Coordinates of C-alpha atoms in Angstrom, one line a residue:
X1 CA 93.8 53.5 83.8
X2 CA 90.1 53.4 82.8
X3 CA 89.5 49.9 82.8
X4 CA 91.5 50.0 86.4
X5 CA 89.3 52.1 87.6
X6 CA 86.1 50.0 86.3
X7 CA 87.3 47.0 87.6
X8 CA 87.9 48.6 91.1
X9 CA 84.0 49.1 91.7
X10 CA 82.8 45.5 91.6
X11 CA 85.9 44.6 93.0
X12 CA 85.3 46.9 96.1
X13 CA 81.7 45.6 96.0
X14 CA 82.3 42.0 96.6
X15 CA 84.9 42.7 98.9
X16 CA 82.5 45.0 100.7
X17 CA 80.1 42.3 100.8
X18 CA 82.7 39.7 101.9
X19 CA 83.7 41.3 104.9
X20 CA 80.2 42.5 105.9
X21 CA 79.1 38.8 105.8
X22 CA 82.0 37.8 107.4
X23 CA 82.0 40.4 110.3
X24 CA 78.3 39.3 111.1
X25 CA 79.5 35.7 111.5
X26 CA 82.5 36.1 114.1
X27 CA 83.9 32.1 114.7
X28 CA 82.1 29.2 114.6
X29 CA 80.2 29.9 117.7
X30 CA 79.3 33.3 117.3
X31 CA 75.3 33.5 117.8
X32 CA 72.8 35.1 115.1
X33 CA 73.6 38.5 114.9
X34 CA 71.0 41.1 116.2
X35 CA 69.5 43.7 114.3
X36 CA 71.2 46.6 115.3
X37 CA 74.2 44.6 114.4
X38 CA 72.7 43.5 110.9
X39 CA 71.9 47.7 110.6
X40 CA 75.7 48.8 111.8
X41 CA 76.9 45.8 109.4
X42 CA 74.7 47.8 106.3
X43 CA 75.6 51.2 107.2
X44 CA 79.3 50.2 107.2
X45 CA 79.2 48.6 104.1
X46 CA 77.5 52.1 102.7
X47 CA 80.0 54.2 103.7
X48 CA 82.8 52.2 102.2
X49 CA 81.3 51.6 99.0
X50 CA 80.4 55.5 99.3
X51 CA 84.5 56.1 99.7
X52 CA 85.2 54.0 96.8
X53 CA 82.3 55.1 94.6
X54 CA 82.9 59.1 95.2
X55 CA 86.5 59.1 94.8
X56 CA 86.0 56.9 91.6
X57 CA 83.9 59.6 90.3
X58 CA 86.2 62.4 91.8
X59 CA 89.0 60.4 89.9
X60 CA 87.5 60.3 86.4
X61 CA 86.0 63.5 86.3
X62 CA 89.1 65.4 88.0
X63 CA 92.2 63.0 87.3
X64 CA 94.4 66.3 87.9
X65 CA 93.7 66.3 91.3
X66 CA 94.6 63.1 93.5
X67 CA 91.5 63.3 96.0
X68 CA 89.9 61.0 94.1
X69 CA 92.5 58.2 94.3
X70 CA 93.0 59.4 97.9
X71 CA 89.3 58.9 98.4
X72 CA 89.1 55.3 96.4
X73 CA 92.1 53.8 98.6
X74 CA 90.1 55.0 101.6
X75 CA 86.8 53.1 101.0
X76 CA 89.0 49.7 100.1
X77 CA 91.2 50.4 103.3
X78 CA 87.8 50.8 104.8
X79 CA 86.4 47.2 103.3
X80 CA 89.5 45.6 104.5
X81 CA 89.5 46.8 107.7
X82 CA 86.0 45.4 108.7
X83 CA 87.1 42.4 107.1
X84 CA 90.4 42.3 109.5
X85 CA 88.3 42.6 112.5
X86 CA 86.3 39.7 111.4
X87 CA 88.8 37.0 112.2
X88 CA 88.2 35.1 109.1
X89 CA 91.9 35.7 107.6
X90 CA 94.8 33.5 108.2
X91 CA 97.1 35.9 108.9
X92 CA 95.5 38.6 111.9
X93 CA 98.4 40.2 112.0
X94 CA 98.3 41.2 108.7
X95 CA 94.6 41.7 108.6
X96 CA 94.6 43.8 111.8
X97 CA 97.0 46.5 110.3
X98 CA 94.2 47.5 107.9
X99 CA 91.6 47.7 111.1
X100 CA 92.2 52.0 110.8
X101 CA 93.9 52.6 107.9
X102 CA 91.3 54.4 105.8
X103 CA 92.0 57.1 108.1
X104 CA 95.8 57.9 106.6
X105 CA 94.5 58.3 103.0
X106 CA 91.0 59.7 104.2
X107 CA 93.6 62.7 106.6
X108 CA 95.5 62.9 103.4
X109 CA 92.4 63.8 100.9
X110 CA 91.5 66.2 103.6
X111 CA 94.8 68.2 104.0
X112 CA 95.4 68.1 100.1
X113 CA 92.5 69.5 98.7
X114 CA 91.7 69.9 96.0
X115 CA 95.0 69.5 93.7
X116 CA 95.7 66.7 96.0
X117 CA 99.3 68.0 97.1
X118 CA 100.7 68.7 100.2
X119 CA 102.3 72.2 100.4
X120 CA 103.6 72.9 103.3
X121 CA 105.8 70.9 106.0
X122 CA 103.0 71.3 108.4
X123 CA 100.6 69.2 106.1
X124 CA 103.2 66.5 105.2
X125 CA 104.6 66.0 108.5
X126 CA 100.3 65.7 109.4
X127 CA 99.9 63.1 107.1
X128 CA 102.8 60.9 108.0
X129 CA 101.8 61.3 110.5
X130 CA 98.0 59.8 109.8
X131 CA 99.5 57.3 108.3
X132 CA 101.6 55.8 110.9
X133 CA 98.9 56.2 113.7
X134 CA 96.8 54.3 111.4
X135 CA 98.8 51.6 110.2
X136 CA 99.5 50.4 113.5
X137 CA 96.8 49.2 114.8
X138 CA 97.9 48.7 118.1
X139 CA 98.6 52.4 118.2
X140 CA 96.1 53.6 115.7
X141 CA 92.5 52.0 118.4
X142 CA 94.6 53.4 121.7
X143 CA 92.5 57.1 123.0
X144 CA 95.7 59.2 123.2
X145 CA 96.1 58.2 119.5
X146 CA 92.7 59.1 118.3
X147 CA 92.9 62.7 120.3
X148 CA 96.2 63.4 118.9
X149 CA 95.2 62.6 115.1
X150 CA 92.1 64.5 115.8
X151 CA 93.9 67.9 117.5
X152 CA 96.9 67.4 114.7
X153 CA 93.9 67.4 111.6
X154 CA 92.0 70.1 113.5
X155 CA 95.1 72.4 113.2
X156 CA 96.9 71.7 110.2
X157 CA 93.5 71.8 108.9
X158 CA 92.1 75.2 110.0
X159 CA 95.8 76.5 109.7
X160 CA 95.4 75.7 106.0
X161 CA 92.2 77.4 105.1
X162 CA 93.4 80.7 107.7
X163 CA 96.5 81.0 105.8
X164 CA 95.1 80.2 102.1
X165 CA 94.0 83.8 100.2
X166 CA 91.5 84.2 97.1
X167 CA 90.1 81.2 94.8
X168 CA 92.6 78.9 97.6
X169 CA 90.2 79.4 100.2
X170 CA 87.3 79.5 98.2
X171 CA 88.4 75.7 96.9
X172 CA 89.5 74.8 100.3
X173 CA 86.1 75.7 102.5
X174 CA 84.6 71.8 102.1
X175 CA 87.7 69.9 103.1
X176 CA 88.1 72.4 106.1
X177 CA 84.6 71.9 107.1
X178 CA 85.1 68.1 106.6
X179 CA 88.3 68.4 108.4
X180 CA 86.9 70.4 111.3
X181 CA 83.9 67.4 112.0
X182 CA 86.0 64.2 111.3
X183 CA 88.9 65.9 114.2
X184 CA 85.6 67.0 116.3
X185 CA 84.6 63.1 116.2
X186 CA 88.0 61.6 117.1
X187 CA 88.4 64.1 119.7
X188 CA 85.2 63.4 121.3
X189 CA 85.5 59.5 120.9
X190 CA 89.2 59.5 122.2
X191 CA 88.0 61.9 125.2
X192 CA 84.8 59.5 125.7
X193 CA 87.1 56.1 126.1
X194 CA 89.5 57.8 128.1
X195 CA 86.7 58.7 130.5
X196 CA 85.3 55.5 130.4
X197 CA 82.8 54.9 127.7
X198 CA 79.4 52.6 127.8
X199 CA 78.5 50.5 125.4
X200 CA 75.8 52.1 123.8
X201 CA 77.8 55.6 123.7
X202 CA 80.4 53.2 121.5
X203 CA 77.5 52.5 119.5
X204 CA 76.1 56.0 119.0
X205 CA 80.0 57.3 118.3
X206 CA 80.5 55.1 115.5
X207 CA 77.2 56.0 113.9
X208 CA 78.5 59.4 113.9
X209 CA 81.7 58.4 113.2
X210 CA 80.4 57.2 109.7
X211 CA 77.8 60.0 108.9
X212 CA 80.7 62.0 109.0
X213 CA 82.9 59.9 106.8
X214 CA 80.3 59.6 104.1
X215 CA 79.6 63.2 104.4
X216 CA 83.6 63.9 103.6
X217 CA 83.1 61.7 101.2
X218 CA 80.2 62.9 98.8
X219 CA 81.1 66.5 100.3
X220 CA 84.9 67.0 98.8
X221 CA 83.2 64.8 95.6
X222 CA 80.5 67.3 94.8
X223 CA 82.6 70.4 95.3
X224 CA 85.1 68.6 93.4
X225 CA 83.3 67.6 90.4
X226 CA 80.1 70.6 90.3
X227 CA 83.5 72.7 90.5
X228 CA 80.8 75.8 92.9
X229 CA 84.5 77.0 94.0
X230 CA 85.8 77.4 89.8
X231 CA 82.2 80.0 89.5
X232 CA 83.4 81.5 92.9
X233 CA 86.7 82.7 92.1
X234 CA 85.7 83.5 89.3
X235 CA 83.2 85.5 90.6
X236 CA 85.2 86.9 92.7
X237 CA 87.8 87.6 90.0
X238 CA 85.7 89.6 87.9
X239 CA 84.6 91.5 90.1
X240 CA 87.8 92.5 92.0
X241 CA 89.3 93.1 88.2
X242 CA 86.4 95.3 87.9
X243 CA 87.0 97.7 90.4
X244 CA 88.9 101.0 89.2
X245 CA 91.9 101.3 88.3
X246 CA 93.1 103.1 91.5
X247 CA 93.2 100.4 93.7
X248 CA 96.5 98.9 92.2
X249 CA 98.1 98.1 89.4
X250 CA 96.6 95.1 87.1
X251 CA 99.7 92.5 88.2
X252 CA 99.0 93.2 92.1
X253 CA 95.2 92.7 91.7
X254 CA 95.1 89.7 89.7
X255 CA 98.0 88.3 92.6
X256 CA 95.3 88.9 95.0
X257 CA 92.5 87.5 93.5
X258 CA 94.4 84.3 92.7
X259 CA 95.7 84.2 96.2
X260 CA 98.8 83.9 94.7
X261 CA 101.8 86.9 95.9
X262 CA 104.3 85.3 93.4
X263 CA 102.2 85.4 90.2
X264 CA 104.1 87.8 87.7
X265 CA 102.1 89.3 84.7
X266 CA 104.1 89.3 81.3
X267 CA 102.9 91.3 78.2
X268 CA 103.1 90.3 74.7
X269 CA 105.3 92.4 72.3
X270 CA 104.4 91.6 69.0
X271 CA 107.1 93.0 67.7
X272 CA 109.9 91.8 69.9
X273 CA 108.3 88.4 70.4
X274 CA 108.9 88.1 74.1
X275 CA 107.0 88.9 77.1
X276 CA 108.2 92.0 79.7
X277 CA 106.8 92.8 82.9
X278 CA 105.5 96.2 84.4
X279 CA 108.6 97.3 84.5
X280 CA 109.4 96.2 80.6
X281 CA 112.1 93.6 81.5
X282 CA 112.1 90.4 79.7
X283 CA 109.9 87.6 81.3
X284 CA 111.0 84.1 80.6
X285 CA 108.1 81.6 80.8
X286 CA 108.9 78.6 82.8
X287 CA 109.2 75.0 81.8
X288 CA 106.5 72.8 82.0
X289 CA 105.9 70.0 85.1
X290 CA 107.8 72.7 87.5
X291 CA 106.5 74.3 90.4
X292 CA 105.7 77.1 88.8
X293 CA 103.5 77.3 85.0
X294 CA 102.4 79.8 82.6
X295 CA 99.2 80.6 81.4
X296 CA 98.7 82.5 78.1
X297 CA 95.8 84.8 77.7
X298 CA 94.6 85.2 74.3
X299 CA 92.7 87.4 72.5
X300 CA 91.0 86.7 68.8
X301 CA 93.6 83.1 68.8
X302 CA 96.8 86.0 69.0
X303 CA 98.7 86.1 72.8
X304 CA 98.2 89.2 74.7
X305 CA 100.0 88.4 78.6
X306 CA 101.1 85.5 80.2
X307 CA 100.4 84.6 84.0
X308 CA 103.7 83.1 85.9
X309 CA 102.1 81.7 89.1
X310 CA 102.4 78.7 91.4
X311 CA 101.1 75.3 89.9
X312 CA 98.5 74.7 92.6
X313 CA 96.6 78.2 91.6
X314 CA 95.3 77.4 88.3
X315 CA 95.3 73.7 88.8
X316 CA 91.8 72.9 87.4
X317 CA 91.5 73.5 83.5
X318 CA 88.0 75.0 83.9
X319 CA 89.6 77.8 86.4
X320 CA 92.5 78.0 83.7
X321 CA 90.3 79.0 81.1
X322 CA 87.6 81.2 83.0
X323 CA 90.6 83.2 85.0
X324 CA 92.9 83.5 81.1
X325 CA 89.0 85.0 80.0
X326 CA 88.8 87.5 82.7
X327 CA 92.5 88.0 82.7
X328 CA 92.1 88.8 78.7
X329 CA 89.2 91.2 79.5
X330 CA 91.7 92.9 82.1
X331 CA 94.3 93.2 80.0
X332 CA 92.5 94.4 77.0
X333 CA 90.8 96.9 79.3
X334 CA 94.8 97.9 81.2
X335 CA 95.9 98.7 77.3
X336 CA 92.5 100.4 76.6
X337 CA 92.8 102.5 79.4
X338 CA 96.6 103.3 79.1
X339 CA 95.9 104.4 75.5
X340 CA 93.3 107.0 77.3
X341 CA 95.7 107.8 79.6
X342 CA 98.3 108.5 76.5
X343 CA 95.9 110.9 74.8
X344 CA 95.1 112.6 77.3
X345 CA 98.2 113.4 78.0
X346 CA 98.6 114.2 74.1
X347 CA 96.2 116.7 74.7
X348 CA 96.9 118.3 77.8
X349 CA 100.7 118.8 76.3
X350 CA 98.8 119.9 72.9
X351 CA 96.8 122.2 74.8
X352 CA 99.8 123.7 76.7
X353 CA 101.7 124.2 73.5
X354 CA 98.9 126.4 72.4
X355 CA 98.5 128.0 75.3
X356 CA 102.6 128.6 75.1
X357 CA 101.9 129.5 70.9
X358 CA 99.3 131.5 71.7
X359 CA 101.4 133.6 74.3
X360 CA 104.1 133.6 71.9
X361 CA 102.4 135.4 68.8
X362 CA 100.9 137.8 71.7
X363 CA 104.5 138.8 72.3
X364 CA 105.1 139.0 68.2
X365 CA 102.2 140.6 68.0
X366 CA 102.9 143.3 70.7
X367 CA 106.6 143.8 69.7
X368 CA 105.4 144.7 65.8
X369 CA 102.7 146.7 67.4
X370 CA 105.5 148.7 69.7
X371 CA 108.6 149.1 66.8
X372 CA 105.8 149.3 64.3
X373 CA 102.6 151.2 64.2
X374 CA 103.6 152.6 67.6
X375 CA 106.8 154.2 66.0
X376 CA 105.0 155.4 63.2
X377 CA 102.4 156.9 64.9
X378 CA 105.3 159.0 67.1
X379 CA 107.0 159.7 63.5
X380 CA 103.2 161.4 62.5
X381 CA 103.0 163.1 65.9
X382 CA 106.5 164.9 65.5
X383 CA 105.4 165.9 62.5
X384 CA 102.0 167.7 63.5
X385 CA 104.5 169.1 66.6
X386 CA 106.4 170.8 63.8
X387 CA 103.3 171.8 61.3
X388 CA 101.6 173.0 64.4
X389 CA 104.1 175.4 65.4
X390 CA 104.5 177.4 62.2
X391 CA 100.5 177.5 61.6
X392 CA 97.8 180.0 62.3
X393 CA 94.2 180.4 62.0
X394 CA 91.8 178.0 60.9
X395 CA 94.8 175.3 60.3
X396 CA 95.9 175.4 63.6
X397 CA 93.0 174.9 64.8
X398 CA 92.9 171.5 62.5
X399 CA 95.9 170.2 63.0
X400 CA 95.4 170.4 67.2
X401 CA 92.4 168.4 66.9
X402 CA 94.5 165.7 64.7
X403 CA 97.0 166.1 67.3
X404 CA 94.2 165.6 70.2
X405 CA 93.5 162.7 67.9
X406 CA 96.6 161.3 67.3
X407 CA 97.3 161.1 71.0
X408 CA 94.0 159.0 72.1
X409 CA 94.8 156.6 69.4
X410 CA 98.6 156.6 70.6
X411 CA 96.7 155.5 73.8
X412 CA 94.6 153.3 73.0
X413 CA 97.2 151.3 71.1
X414 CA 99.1 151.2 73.9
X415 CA 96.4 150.0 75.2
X416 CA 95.8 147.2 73.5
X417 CA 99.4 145.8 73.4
X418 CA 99.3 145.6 76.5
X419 CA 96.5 143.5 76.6
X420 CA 97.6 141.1 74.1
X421 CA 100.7 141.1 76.2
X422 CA 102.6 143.8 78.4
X423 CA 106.0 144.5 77.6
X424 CA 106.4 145.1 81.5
X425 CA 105.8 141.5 82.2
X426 CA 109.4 140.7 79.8
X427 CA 111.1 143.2 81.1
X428 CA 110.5 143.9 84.5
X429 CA 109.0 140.3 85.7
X430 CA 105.8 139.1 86.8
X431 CA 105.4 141.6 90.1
X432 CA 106.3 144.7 88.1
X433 CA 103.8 143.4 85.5
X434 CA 101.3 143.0 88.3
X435 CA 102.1 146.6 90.1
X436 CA 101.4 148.4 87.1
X437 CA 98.0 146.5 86.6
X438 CA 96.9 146.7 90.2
X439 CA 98.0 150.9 89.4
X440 CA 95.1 150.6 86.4
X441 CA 92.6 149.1 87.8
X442 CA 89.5 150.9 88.9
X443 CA 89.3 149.9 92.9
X444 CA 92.5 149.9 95.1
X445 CA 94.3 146.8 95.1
X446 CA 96.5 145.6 98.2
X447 CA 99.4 143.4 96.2
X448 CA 101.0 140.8 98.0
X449 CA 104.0 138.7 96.5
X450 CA 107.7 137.8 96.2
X451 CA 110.2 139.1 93.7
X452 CA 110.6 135.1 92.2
X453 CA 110.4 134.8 88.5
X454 CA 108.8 131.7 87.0
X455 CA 108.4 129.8 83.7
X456 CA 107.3 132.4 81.2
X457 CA 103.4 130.5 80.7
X458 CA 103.2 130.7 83.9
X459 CA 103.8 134.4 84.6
X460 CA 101.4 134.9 81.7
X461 CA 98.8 132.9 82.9
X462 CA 99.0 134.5 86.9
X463 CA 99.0 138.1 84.7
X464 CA 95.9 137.4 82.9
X465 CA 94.1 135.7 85.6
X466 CA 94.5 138.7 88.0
X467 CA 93.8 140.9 84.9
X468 CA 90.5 139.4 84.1
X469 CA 89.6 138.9 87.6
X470 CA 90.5 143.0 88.3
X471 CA 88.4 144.0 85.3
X472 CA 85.8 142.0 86.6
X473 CA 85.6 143.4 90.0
X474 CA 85.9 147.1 88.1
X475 CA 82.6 146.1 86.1
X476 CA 80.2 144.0 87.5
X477 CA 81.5 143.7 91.5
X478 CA 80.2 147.4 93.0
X479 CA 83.7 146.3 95.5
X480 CA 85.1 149.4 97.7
X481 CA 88.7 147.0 97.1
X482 CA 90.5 144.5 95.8
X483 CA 93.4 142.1 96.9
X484 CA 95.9 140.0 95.0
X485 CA 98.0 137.6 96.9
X486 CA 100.6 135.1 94.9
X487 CA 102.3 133.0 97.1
X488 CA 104.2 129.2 96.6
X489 CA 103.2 126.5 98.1
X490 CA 105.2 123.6 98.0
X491 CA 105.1 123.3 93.9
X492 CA 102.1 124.6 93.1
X493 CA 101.8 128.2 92.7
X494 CA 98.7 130.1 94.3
X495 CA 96.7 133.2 93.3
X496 CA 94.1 134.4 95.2
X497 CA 92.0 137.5 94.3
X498 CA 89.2 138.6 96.3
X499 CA 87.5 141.9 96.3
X500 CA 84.3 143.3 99.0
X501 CA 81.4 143.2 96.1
X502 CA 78.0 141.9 95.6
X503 CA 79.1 138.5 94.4
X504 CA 77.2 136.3 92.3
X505 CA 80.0 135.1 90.0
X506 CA 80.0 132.1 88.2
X507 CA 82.9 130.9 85.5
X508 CA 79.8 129.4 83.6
X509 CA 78.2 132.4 83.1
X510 CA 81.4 134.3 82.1
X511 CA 83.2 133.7 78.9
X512 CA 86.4 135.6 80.4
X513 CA 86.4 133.2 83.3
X514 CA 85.4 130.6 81.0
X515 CA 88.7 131.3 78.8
X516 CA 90.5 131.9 82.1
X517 CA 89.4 128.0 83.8
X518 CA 90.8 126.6 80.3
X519 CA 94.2 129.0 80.4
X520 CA 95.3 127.2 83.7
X521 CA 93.5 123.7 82.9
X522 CA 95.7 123.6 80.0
X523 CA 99.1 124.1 82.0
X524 CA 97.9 121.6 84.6
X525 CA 96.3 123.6 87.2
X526 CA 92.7 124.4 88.8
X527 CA 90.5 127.6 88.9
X528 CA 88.2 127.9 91.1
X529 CA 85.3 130.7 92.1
X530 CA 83.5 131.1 95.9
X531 CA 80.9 133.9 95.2
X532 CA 78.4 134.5 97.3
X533 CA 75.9 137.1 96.8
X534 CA 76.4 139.8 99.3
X535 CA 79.6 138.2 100.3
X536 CA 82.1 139.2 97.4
X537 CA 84.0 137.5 94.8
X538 CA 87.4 134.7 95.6
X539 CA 89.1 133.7 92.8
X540 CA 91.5 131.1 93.5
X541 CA 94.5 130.0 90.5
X542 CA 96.7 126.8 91.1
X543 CA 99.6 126.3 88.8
X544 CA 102.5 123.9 88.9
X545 CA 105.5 125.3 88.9
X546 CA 108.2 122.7 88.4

């Protein structure tokens, strides 16, 4: 294939040359040509040798994609075309069906770029048609003909680059440019004869006419080869990988990038030795030379996912391996961030089993307190009743003040158990809990809740909240009143507790509302303080309640 392709440059040469020579000496009694002939005669062999020497370089340094063959059989079509409408072959019927059939491969390069293949029904049917048009040459030169190939290559051609998405329309902006000026030339050369052309409009026409085909030409051959579309999608690829993670999962972003909505991404377990999807169902990678291919991302030489997409996505090996490195960083990044996502999750359910520990050895702790020292303490008290009753004098007098004593540390025993945790809130429920607590507290407190009963954390956690947030208002607010609202909303369980004080609470400044933010954190929920000075104090509590 290599020496074919070396032997196909000086053979286009002299063939170039050939029919240059022979178009400038038309029959035996053609005159000298003139110079604009001898300059129309030069330009025309540049283009052709242009056709046949871009596409040979498009060919060697791309042989995946067939533009460059495309673009090689359009120069030699173009050589023997010139040479046709000399007259100097035997057979002019045979020489005059090359007369415009550079334009069938040259449609075909357009609509095909860059892998070279024709996707749609739209493109083939476009390029048959081409092909036909130009092969006939007694068709192919007719105006209607020329207007028709040019509105058919305008469409299919802008129809291509509208409809292609990501890196596919990033690769396909230079053949839909060179697309949109070789239609705009055989529209306005078919309109231009059908209105009745002059001679030197011919003239200025074709001169156009091959500025643009050697601009196709070294055009799709420099995009082609420099590969500026391979850094733009992959440009474009990192960055859109980039963005956070909330814009969609990994599978549907890297689909978008790559323009491609069919690509499936497959992750490697090591373990099982097969590749599953987002959903963990077994991916099977297809077979090679199929419409669709796999591309394995690696990391450190060891497989980490595999991309299922269309063959015309990744079809350049540079792409391949830029897209598997930004693919690898993606994935590497998905797992990364998953194993975040599983310890914090770790921790929030480690931090809600304290939380539901802590509350549990509060309610050991009160019980022992209640059936122990508690009950002892009433044994002792009984006692003193009894001593007390059968003494006089300066013992009486004793034994009162142990009893006096005895009854303030009875108190504030109870006390405390009940702030560790309130039998009332086991027994009677969270709005019997919080009746008694709004009785204790130091302002009046307007209550307002329903009778429901909740997970056990939870009640604990409303209790405490509205406990700290009343002993706060009794110490620091200067509040004429308080009120404690606990309503559901949906499933998320709101307490609000507002009071009429001085404001000027923060839960930075306060270890209580510190310890308070981290009780309902810790279950999954949100505290949140609106203090004002002068304006009094809002503590709002949201909890899931599932």
């Amino acid at each position: 294939m290599r020496a074919l392709r070396l032997s196909l440059l000086p053979a286009s040469i002299a063939l170039g040359l050939i029919a240059e020579w022979a178009a400038l000496r038309r029959g035996p009694l053609q005159a000298a040509a003139s110079g604009a002939e001898i300059r129309l005669a030069v330009a025309d062999f540049v283009v052709g040798l242009l056709l046949v020497g871009c596409g040979l370089v498009a060919w060697t340094r791309r042989p995946e994609s067939v533009t460059g063959l495309l673009l090689t059989v359009a120069g030699i079509a173009w050589f023997l075309g010139t040479f046709a409408g000399s007259g100097r072959i035997g057979y002019a019927d045979f020489g005059a069906l090359f007369l415009t059939l550079h334009r069938g491969p040259l449609v075909h390069a357009l609509l095909s770029y860059p892998s070279g293949r024709l996707e749609r029904s739209a493109e083939r049917a476009a390029v048959v048609f081409a092909y036909v048009v130009s092969a006939i040459a007694d068709l192919g030169e007719t105006p209607v003909a020329t207007i028709a190939l040019g509105a058919v290559v305008l469409v299919v051609g802008a129809q291509r680059f509208v409809l292609a998405v990501g890196p596919q329309r990033r690769a396909r902006a230079a053949a839909a440019v060179g697309s949109a000026a070789f239609a705009a030339v055989l529209l306005f050369s078919g309109l231009a004869r059908l209105g009745g052309s002059s001679a030197s409009l011919d003239r200025g026409v074709l001169w156009v006419y091959q500025i643009v085909v050697a601009g196709i030409a070294i055009g799709l051959t420099l995009d082609l080869v420099l590969g500026g579309w391979v850094r733009a999608t992959v440009t474009g690829l990192v960055f859109d990988l980039g963005e956070p993670v909330e814009r969609g999962p990994l599978r549907d972003r890297l689909a978008s990038a790559l323009g491609d909505r069919s690509l499936v991404l497959g992750y490697w377990l090591a373990d099982r030795g097969v590749y599953v999807d987002d959903r963990g169902r077994e991916l099977e990678l297809p077979e090679q030379g199929g419409d669709r291919r796999a591309t394995i991302v690696r990391d450190g030489g060891e497989p980490v996912a595999a991309l299922v997409h269309s063959a015309d996505v990744l079809a350049d090996r540079r792409l391949v391996e830029s897209v598997a490195a930004a693919a690898r960083i993606a994935v590497v990044n998905a797992r990364l961030q998953a194993e975040v996502r599983r310890q914090v999750d770790e921790l929030e359910a480690s931090r809600s089993r304290l939380v539901e520990v802590g509350d549990s050895e509060r309610r050991r702790l009160e019980r022992e307190l209640h059936d122990g020292a508690e009950r002892r303490l009433a044994e002792v008290e009984a006692l003193l009743d009894e001593a007390t009753r059968g003494a006089n004098g300066g013992f009486a007098a004793v034994l009162a003040k142990t009893q006096a004593k005895l009854d303030r540390t009875r108190s504030e025993l109870r006390e405390f158990a009940r702030g560790i945790h309130p039998r009332v809130l086991g027994a009677g429920g969270l709005p019997a809990a919080l009746e008694e607590l709004a009785e204790r507290a130091a302002v009046p407190v307007e209550l307002y809740m329903n009778d429901a009963r909740y997970p056990a954390p939870v009640e604990a956690a409303v209790y405490f909240v509205c406990s700290e947030a009343l002993a706060n208002v009794g110490k620091h607010a200067d509040a004429l009143g308080a009120t404690v609202e606990v309503s559901k909303r949906d499933d998320t369980l709101v307490i609000v507790v507002s009071d009429d004080g001085r404001g000027g609470a923060r839960v930075e400044e306060g270890s209580g509302l510190r310890g308070l933010a981290d009780r309902v954190e810790a279950l999954g929920g949100r505290l949140t303080v609106t203090s004002r000075r002068g304006a009094g104090t809002r503590l709002v509590a949201e909890l899931p309640v599932l």
